[in-house]
Every structure is written in C-alpha cells, then in structure tokens.
Amino acid sequence: MPINRTTTDDHEIAWQESALCAQTGPDFFFPDPGSSTREAKRLCAACEGREACLEYALTHDERFGVWGGLSEKERYALRRRG
C-alpha cells in the first residue's frame, strides 16, 4: 500500500535528496556499537542539509545513528539542555 505524504512531509524531508549521506551508505551513519562516528561527522560537517537533518532527528526522536553531525548520545544531551 503506497504511503500518501502531505506537501509538508515532502518539504520536511526534501534535504535528504541532496544530502551527502544519500550518496554514501548507511554503514558510516549507523556504525556497529563501539565503532567510530568520526567519518560520518566529517561528511555531515560538509553537508548543506546538516541543520535540517539535525532538526528532523530531534523532531522525530531518532535514537540511532549519526544525524546532523551528532551521535545518539550528543542528541540526547542536546535535548536535555534545551
């Protein structure tokens, strides 16, 4: 069954089409536990969609992976401070 998204939803994730992570693979952004997130964060730092990505992750309570240049623990700490 196809998912019907609203225009708002499409706008909300439009950044994903040009994001550097879309041109890489999920391994960088969802590393095995204990693995380094350094390479993912380096790509995020160079990505034009970084802020939108981070906002998306915080809004949707993404609990795994690197989003917007922050790891799960870093996003959790940011939420607690906010």
Short mmCIF file of N, CA and C in Angstrom, two decimals:
data_model
loop_
_atom_site.label_atom_id
_atom_site.label_comp_id
_atom_site.label_asym_id
_atom_site.label_seq_id
_atom_site.Cartn_x
_atom_site.Cartn_y
_atom_site.Cartn_z
N MET A 1 0.84 -1.17 0.00
CA MET A 1 0.00 0.00 0.00
C MET A 1 0.90 1.25 0.00
N PRO A 2 0.75 2.16 -0.97
CA PRO A 2 1.58 3.36 -1.03
C PRO A 2 1.28 4.29 0.13
N ILE A 3 2.30 4.97 0.55
CA ILE A 3 2.15 5.94 1.63
C ILE A 3 1.84 7.29 1.00
N ASN A 4 0.79 7.93 1.46
CA ASN A 4 0.43 9.27 0.99
C ASN A 4 1.02 10.29 1.94
N ARG A 5 1.95 11.08 1.43
CA ARG A 5 2.56 12.11 2.26
C ARG A 5 1.99 13.46 1.87
N THR A 6 1.89 14.34 2.85
CA THR A 6 1.41 15.69 2.58
C THR A 6 2.55 16.52 2.02
N THR A 7 2.22 17.68 1.51
CA THR A 7 3.23 18.59 1.00
C THR A 7 4.21 18.97 2.11
N THR A 8 3.69 19.14 3.32
CA THR A 8 4.56 19.47 4.46
C THR A 8 5.58 18.37 4.68
N ASP A 9 5.15 17.11 4.61
CA ASP A 9 6.07 15.99 4.78
C ASP A 9 7.14 16.01 3.70
N ASP A 10 6.75 16.26 2.47
CA ASP A 10 7.71 16.30 1.37
C ASP A 10 8.73 17.41 1.59
N HIS A 11 8.26 18.57 2.02
CA HIS A 11 9.17 19.69 2.28
C HIS A 11 10.10 19.35 3.45
N GLU A 12 9.56 18.67 4.44
CA GLU A 12 10.32 18.34 5.64
C GLU A 12 11.52 17.44 5.33
N ILE A 13 11.41 16.59 4.32
CA ILE A 13 12.50 15.67 4.01
C ILE A 13 13.18 15.97 2.67
N ALA A 14 12.89 17.11 2.07
CA ALA A 14 13.49 17.47 0.79
C ALA A 14 15.01 17.51 0.87
N TRP A 15 15.56 17.87 2.01
CA TRP A 15 17.01 17.95 2.20
C TRP A 15 17.68 16.60 1.97
N GLN A 16 16.95 15.51 2.15
CA GLN A 16 17.53 14.17 2.03
C GLN A 16 18.00 13.87 0.61
N GLU A 17 17.36 14.46 -0.38
CA GLU A 17 17.73 14.18 -1.77
C GLU A 17 19.15 14.63 -2.12
N SER A 18 19.58 15.73 -1.53
CA SER A 18 20.92 16.24 -1.84
C SER A 18 21.92 16.01 -0.71
N ALA A 19 21.49 15.35 0.33
CA ALA A 19 22.37 15.10 1.48
C ALA A 19 23.52 14.18 1.09
N LEU A 20 24.68 14.45 1.66
CA LEU A 20 25.86 13.63 1.37
C LEU A 20 25.67 12.19 1.82
N CYS A 21 24.90 11.97 2.88
CA CYS A 21 24.68 10.61 3.36
C CYS A 21 23.92 9.77 2.33
N ALA A 22 23.10 10.42 1.50
CA ALA A 22 22.36 9.71 0.47
C ALA A 22 23.29 9.19 -0.62
N GLN A 23 24.48 9.78 -0.71
CA GLN A 23 25.45 9.39 -1.72
C GLN A 23 26.50 8.44 -1.16
N THR A 24 26.40 8.16 0.11
CA THR A 24 27.35 7.28 0.78
C THR A 24 26.62 5.97 1.06
N GLY A 25 26.72 5.47 2.20
CA GLY A 25 25.99 4.29 2.59
C GLY A 25 25.65 4.38 4.06
N PRO A 26 24.75 3.57 4.52
CA PRO A 26 24.34 3.66 5.92
C PRO A 26 25.41 3.23 6.92
N ASP A 27 26.43 2.50 6.48
CA ASP A 27 27.45 2.00 7.40
C ASP A 27 28.16 3.12 8.17
N PHE A 28 28.42 4.24 7.50
CA PHE A 28 29.06 5.37 8.18
C PHE A 28 28.17 5.95 9.27
N PHE A 29 26.88 6.03 8.98
CA PHE A 29 25.94 6.75 9.83
C PHE A 29 25.26 5.87 10.87
N PHE A 30 25.33 4.58 10.69
CA PHE A 30 24.78 3.62 11.65
C PHE A 30 25.85 2.57 11.93
N PRO A 31 26.95 3.01 12.56
CA PRO A 31 28.07 2.08 12.80
C PRO A 31 27.73 1.05 13.88
N ASP A 32 28.48 -0.02 13.89
CA ASP A 32 28.33 -1.03 14.93
C ASP A 32 28.64 -0.39 16.28
N PRO A 33 28.01 -0.88 17.34
CA PRO A 33 28.29 -0.33 18.68
C PRO A 33 29.80 -0.33 18.97
N GLY A 34 30.26 0.79 19.48
CA GLY A 34 31.68 0.94 19.81
C GLY A 34 32.54 1.40 18.65
N SER A 35 31.98 1.45 17.44
CA SER A 35 32.74 1.91 16.27
C SER A 35 32.78 3.43 16.22
N SER A 36 33.71 3.95 15.48
CA SER A 36 33.89 5.39 15.36
C SER A 36 32.80 6.03 14.50
N THR A 37 32.42 7.24 14.90
CA THR A 37 31.47 8.04 14.12
C THR A 37 32.19 9.21 13.43
N ARG A 38 33.51 9.21 13.52
CA ARG A 38 34.32 10.32 13.01
C ARG A 38 34.06 10.61 11.52
N GLU A 39 34.06 9.57 10.69
CA GLU A 39 33.87 9.78 9.25
C GLU A 39 32.47 10.32 8.94
N ALA A 40 31.48 9.81 9.63
CA ALA A 40 30.11 10.30 9.43
C ALA A 40 30.02 11.78 9.80
N LYS A 41 30.60 12.15 10.92
CA LYS A 41 30.56 13.53 11.36
C LYS A 41 31.32 14.44 10.41
N ARG A 42 32.38 13.94 9.82
CA ARG A 42 33.15 14.71 8.84
C ARG A 42 32.29 15.00 7.60
N LEU A 43 31.57 13.98 7.13
CA LEU A 43 30.66 14.18 5.99
C LEU A 43 29.54 15.15 6.36
N CYS A 44 28.99 14.99 7.54
CA CYS A 44 27.92 15.89 7.99
C CYS A 44 28.39 17.34 8.02
N ALA A 45 29.60 17.57 8.47
CA ALA A 45 30.13 18.93 8.57
C ALA A 45 30.19 19.61 7.20
N ALA A 46 30.34 18.83 6.15
CA ALA A 46 30.44 19.38 4.79
C ALA A 46 29.09 19.41 4.07
N CYS A 47 28.04 18.93 4.72
CA CYS A 47 26.74 18.79 4.07
C CYS A 47 25.86 20.02 4.26
N GLU A 48 25.25 20.47 3.18
CA GLU A 48 24.35 21.63 3.23
C GLU A 48 23.07 21.33 4.01
N GLY A 49 22.71 20.07 4.12
CA GLY A 49 21.47 19.70 4.80
C GLY A 49 21.64 19.38 6.27
N ARG A 50 22.81 19.65 6.82
CA ARG A 50 23.11 19.25 8.20
C ARG A 50 22.10 19.78 9.21
N GLU A 51 21.78 21.07 9.14
CA GLU A 51 20.85 21.64 10.11
C GLU A 51 19.46 21.04 9.98
N ALA A 52 18.98 20.88 8.77
CA ALA A 52 17.66 20.28 8.55
C ALA A 52 17.64 18.84 9.02
N CYS A 53 18.74 18.14 8.82
CA CYS A 53 18.87 16.75 9.25
C CYS A 53 18.79 16.65 10.77
N LEU A 54 19.53 17.52 11.45
CA LEU A 54 19.52 17.52 12.90
C LEU A 54 18.13 17.87 13.43
N GLU A 55 17.50 18.85 12.83
CA GLU A 55 16.15 19.24 13.24
C GLU A 55 15.18 18.07 13.06
N TYR A 56 15.30 17.38 11.93
CA TYR A 56 14.46 16.22 11.67
C TYR A 56 14.67 15.15 12.75
N ALA A 57 15.92 14.86 13.06
CA ALA A 57 16.23 13.83 14.05
C ALA A 57 15.69 14.19 15.43
N LEU A 58 15.80 15.44 15.80
CA LEU A 58 15.30 15.87 17.10
C LEU A 58 13.78 15.85 17.14
N THR A 59 13.15 16.30 16.07
CA THR A 59 11.69 16.31 16.00
C THR A 59 11.10 14.91 16.02
N HIS A 60 11.78 13.98 15.35
CA HIS A 60 11.26 12.60 15.23
C HIS A 60 11.91 11.64 16.22
N ASP A 61 12.64 12.17 17.17
CA ASP A 61 13.26 11.37 18.23
C ASP A 61 14.04 10.18 17.68
N GLU A 62 14.88 10.46 16.66
CA GLU A 62 15.74 9.41 16.11
C GLU A 62 16.73 9.00 17.18
N ARG A 63 16.76 7.73 17.51
CA ARG A 63 17.59 7.27 18.62
C ARG A 63 18.84 6.53 18.19
N PHE A 64 18.99 6.30 16.91
CA PHE A 64 20.15 5.54 16.43
C PHE A 64 20.83 6.30 15.32
N GLY A 65 22.14 6.14 15.24
CA GLY A 65 22.90 6.69 14.13
C GLY A 65 23.33 8.14 14.33
N VAL A 66 24.06 8.62 13.34
CA VAL A 66 24.52 10.00 13.31
C VAL A 66 23.56 10.78 12.44
N TRP A 67 23.01 11.84 12.99
CA TRP A 67 22.08 12.72 12.27
C TRP A 67 22.54 14.15 12.50
N GLY A 68 22.70 14.90 11.45
CA GLY A 68 23.08 16.30 11.58
C GLY A 68 24.41 16.50 12.27
N GLY A 69 25.27 15.51 12.19
CA GLY A 69 26.60 15.61 12.77
C GLY A 69 26.68 15.23 14.24
N LEU A 70 25.58 14.76 14.82
CA LEU A 70 25.59 14.38 16.23
C LEU A 70 25.23 12.91 16.40
N SER A 71 25.88 12.28 17.36
CA SER A 71 25.59 10.89 17.69
C SER A 71 24.33 10.83 18.56
N GLU A 72 23.91 9.62 18.87
CA GLU A 72 22.73 9.43 19.73
C GLU A 72 22.94 10.13 21.07
N LYS A 73 24.10 9.91 21.68
CA LYS A 73 24.38 10.50 22.99
C LYS A 73 24.42 12.03 22.93
N GLU A 74 24.98 12.55 21.86
CA GLU A 74 25.06 14.01 21.71
C GLU A 74 23.67 14.63 21.51
N ARG A 75 22.82 13.95 20.74
CA ARG A 75 21.45 14.46 20.57
C ARG A 75 20.68 14.38 21.89
N TYR A 76 20.88 13.32 22.64
CA TYR A 76 20.22 13.18 23.93
C TYR A 76 20.64 14.32 24.86
N ALA A 77 21.92 14.60 24.91
CA ALA A 77 22.43 15.69 25.75
C ALA A 77 21.87 17.04 25.30
N LEU A 78 21.77 17.24 24.00
CA LEU A 78 21.22 18.48 23.46
C LEU A 78 19.75 18.65 23.87
N ARG A 79 18.98 17.57 23.81
CA ARG A 79 17.58 17.60 24.22
C ARG A 79 17.46 17.95 25.71
N ARG A 80 18.30 17.38 26.50
CA ARG A 80 18.24 17.61 27.96
C ARG A 80 18.59 19.06 28.31
N ARG A 81 19.50 19.64 27.56
CA ARG A 81 19.89 21.04 27.80
C ARG A 81 18.81 22.00 27.38
N GLY A 82 18.09 21.61 26.28
CA GLY A 82 17.12 22.51 25.65
C GLY A 82 15.91 22.71 26.43
#
